[in-house]
PDB file of C-alpha atoms and ligand atoms in Angstrom:
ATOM      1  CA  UNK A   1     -16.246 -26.410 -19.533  1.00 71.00           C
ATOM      2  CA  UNK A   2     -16.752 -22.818 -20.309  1.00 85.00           C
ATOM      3  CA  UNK A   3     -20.080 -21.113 -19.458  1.00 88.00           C
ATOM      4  CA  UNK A   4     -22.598 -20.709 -22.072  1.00 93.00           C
ATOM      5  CA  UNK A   5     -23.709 -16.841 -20.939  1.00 94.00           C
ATOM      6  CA  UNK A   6     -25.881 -16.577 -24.255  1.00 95.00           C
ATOM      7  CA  UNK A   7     -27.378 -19.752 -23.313  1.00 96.00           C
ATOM      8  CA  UNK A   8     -27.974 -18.583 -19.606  1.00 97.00           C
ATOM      9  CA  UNK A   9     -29.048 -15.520 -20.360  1.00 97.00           C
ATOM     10  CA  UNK A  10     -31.946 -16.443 -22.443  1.00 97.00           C
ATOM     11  CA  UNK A  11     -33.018 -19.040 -20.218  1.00 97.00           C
ATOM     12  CA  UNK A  12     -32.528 -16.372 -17.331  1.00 97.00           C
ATOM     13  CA  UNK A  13     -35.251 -14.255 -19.441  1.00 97.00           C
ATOM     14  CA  UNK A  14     -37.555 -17.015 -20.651  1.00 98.00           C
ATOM     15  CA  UNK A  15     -37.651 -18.134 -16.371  1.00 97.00           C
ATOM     16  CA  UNK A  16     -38.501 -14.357 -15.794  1.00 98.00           C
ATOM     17  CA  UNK A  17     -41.525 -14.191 -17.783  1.00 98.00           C
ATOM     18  CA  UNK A  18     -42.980 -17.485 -17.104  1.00 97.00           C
ATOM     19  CA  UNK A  19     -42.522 -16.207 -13.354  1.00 97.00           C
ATOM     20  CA  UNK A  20     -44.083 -13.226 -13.987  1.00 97.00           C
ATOM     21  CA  UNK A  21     -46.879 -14.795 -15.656  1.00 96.00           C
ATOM     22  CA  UNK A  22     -47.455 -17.062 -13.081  1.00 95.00           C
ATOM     23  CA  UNK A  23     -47.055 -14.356 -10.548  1.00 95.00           C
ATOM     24  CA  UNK A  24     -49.805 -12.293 -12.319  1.00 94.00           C
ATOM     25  CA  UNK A  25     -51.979 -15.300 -12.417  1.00 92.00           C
ATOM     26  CA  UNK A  26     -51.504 -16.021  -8.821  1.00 89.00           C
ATOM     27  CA  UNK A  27     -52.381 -12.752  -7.760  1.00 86.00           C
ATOM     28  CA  UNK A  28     -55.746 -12.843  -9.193  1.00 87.00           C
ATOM     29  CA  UNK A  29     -56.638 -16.109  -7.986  1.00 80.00           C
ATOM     30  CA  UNK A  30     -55.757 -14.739  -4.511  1.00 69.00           C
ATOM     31  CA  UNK A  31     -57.465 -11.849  -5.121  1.00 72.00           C
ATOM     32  CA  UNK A  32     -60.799 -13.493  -5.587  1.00 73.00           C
ATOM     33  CA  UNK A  33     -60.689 -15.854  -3.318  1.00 67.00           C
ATOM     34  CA  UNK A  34     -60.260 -13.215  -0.894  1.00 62.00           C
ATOM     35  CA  UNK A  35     -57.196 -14.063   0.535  1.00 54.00           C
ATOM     36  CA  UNK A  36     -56.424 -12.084   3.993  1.00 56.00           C
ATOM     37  CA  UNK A  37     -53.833 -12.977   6.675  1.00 56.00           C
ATOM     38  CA  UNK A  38     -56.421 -13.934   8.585  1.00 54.00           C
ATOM     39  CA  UNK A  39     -55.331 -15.380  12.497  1.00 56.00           C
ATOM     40  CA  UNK A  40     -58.001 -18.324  12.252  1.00 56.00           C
ATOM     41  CA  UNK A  41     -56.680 -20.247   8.944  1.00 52.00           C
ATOM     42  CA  UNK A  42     -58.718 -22.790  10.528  1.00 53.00           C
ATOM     43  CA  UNK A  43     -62.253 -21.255  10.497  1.00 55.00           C
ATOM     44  CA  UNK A  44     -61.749 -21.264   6.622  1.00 54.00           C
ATOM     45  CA  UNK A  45     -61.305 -25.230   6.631  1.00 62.00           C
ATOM     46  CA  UNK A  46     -59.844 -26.307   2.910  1.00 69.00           C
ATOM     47  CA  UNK A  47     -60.054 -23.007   1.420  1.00 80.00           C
ATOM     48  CA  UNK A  48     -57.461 -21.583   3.982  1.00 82.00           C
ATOM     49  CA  UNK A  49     -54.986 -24.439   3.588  1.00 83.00           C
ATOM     50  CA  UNK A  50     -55.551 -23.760  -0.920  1.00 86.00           C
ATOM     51  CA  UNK A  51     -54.976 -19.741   0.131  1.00 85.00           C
ATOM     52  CA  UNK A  52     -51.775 -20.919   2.147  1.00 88.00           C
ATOM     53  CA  UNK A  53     -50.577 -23.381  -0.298  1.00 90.00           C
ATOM     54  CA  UNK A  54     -51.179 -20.423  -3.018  1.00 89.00           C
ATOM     55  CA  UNK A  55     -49.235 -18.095  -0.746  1.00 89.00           C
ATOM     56  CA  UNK A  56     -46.065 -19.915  -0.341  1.00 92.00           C
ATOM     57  CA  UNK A  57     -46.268 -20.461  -4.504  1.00 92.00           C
ATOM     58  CA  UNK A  58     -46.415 -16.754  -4.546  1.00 93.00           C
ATOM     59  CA  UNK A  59     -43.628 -16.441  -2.314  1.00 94.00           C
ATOM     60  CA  UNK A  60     -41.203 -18.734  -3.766  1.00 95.00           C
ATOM     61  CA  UNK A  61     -42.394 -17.296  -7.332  1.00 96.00           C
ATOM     62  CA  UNK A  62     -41.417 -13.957  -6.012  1.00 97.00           C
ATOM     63  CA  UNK A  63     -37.589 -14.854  -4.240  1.00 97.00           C
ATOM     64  CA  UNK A  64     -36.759 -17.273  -7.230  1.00 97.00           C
ATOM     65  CA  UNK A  65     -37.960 -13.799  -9.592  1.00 98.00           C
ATOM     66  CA  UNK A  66     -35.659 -11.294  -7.556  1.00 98.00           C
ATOM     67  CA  UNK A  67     -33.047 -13.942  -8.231  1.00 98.00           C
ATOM     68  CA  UNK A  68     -33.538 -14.087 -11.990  1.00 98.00           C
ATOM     69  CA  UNK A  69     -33.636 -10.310 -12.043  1.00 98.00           C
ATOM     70  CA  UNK A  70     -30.565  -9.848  -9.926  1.00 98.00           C
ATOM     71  CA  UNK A  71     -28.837 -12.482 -12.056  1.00 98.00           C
ATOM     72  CA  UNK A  72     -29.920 -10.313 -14.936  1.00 97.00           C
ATOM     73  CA  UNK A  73     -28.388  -7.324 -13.252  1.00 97.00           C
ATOM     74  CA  UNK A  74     -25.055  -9.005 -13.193  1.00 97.00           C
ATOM     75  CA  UNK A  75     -25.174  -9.440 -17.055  1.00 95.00           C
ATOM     76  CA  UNK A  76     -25.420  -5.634 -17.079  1.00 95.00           C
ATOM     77  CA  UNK A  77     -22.530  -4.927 -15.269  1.00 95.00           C
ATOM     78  CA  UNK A  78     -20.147  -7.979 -16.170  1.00 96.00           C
ATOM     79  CA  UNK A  79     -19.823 -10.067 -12.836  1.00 97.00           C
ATOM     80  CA  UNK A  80     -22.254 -13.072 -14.132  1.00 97.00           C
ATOM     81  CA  UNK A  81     -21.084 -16.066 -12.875  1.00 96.00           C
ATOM     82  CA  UNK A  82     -18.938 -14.630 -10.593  1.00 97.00           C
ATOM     83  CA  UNK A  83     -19.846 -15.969  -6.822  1.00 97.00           C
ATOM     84  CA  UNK A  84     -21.603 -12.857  -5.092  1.00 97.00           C
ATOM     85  CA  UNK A  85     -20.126 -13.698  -1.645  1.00 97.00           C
ATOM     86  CA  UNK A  86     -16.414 -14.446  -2.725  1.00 97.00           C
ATOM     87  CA  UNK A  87     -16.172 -13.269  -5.876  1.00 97.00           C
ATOM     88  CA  UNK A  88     -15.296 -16.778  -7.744  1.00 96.00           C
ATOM     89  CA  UNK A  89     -16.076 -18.508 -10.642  1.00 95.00           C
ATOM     90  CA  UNK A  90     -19.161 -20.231 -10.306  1.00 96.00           C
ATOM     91  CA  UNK A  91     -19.243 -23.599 -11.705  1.00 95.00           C
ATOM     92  CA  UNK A  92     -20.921 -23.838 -15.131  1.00 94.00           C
ATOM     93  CA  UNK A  93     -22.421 -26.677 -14.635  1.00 94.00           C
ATOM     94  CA  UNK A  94     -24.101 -25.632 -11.594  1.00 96.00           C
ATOM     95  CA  UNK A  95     -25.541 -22.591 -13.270  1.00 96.00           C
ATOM     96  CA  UNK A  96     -27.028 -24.869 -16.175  1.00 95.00           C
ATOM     97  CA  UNK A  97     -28.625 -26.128 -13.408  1.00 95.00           C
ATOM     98  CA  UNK A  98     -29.372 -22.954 -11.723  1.00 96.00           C
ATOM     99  CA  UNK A  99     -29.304 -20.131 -13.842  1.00 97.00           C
ATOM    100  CA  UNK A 100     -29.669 -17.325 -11.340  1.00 97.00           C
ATOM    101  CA  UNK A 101     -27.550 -19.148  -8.858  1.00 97.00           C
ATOM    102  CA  UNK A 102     -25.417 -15.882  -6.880  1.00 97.00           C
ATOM    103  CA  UNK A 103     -23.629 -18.287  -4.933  1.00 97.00           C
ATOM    104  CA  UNK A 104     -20.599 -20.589  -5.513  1.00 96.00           C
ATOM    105  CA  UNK A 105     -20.823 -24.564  -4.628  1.00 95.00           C
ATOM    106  CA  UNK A 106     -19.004 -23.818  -1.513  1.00 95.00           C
ATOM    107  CA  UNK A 107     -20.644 -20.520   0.039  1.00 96.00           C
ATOM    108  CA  UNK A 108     -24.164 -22.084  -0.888  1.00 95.00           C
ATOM    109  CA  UNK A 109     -23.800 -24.788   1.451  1.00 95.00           C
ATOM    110  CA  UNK A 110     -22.175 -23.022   4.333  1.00 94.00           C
ATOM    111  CA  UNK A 111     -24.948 -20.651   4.054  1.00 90.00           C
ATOM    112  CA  UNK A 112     -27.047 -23.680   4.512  1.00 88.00           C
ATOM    113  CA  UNK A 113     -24.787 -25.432   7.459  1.00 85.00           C
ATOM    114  CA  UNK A 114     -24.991 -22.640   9.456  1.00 71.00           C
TER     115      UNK A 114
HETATM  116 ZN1   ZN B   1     -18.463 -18.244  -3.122  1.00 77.05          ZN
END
């Protein structure tokens, strides 16, 4: 199955800006609520465990965007799709499934066995 890069590429885009949005929107809901990295989560009761919840959102928004944007970088210089640790042809079903994947099948889960 060849890979769709067209296809990829605008999903790659259309993930970006709903992560920025949601990024943006994040940011202000942490900002009112006053989020600090407080050492006693606790003395906050529910609101601290909403701020941490909202925190790790922001987080994961944030690594899966540097993904997306580094996947986008590859575009740019021709070595989308191309396994960032060894260099081979990632599968394309995998990256229907995970458009910014930089990791092959194989490297991905030794990275994650180790
Ligand atoms: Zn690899």
């Amino acid at each position: 199955m060849p890979i769709p890069y067209d296809q990829l590429k605008q999903a790659l885009f259309a993930e970006q800006d709903t992560l920025t949005k949601e990024l943006a929107k994040l940011q202000s809901t942490i900002k009112e609520e006053g989020v600090g990295y407080s050492t006693h989560p606790a003395d906050d009761g529910t609101n601290a465990f909403d701020q941490a919840r909202d925190l790790a959102v922001q987080v994961n928004a944030e690594q899966t965007l540097k993904l997306v944007t580094d996947a986008l970088a590859r575009f740019e210089n021709g070595t989308y799709g191309l396994c960032v640790n060894c260099g081979q042809e990632i599968d394309a079903a995998r990256l229907e499934a995970i458009p910014y994947a930089p990791l092959c099948l194989s490297c991905q889960s030794r990275l994650e066995h180790r």
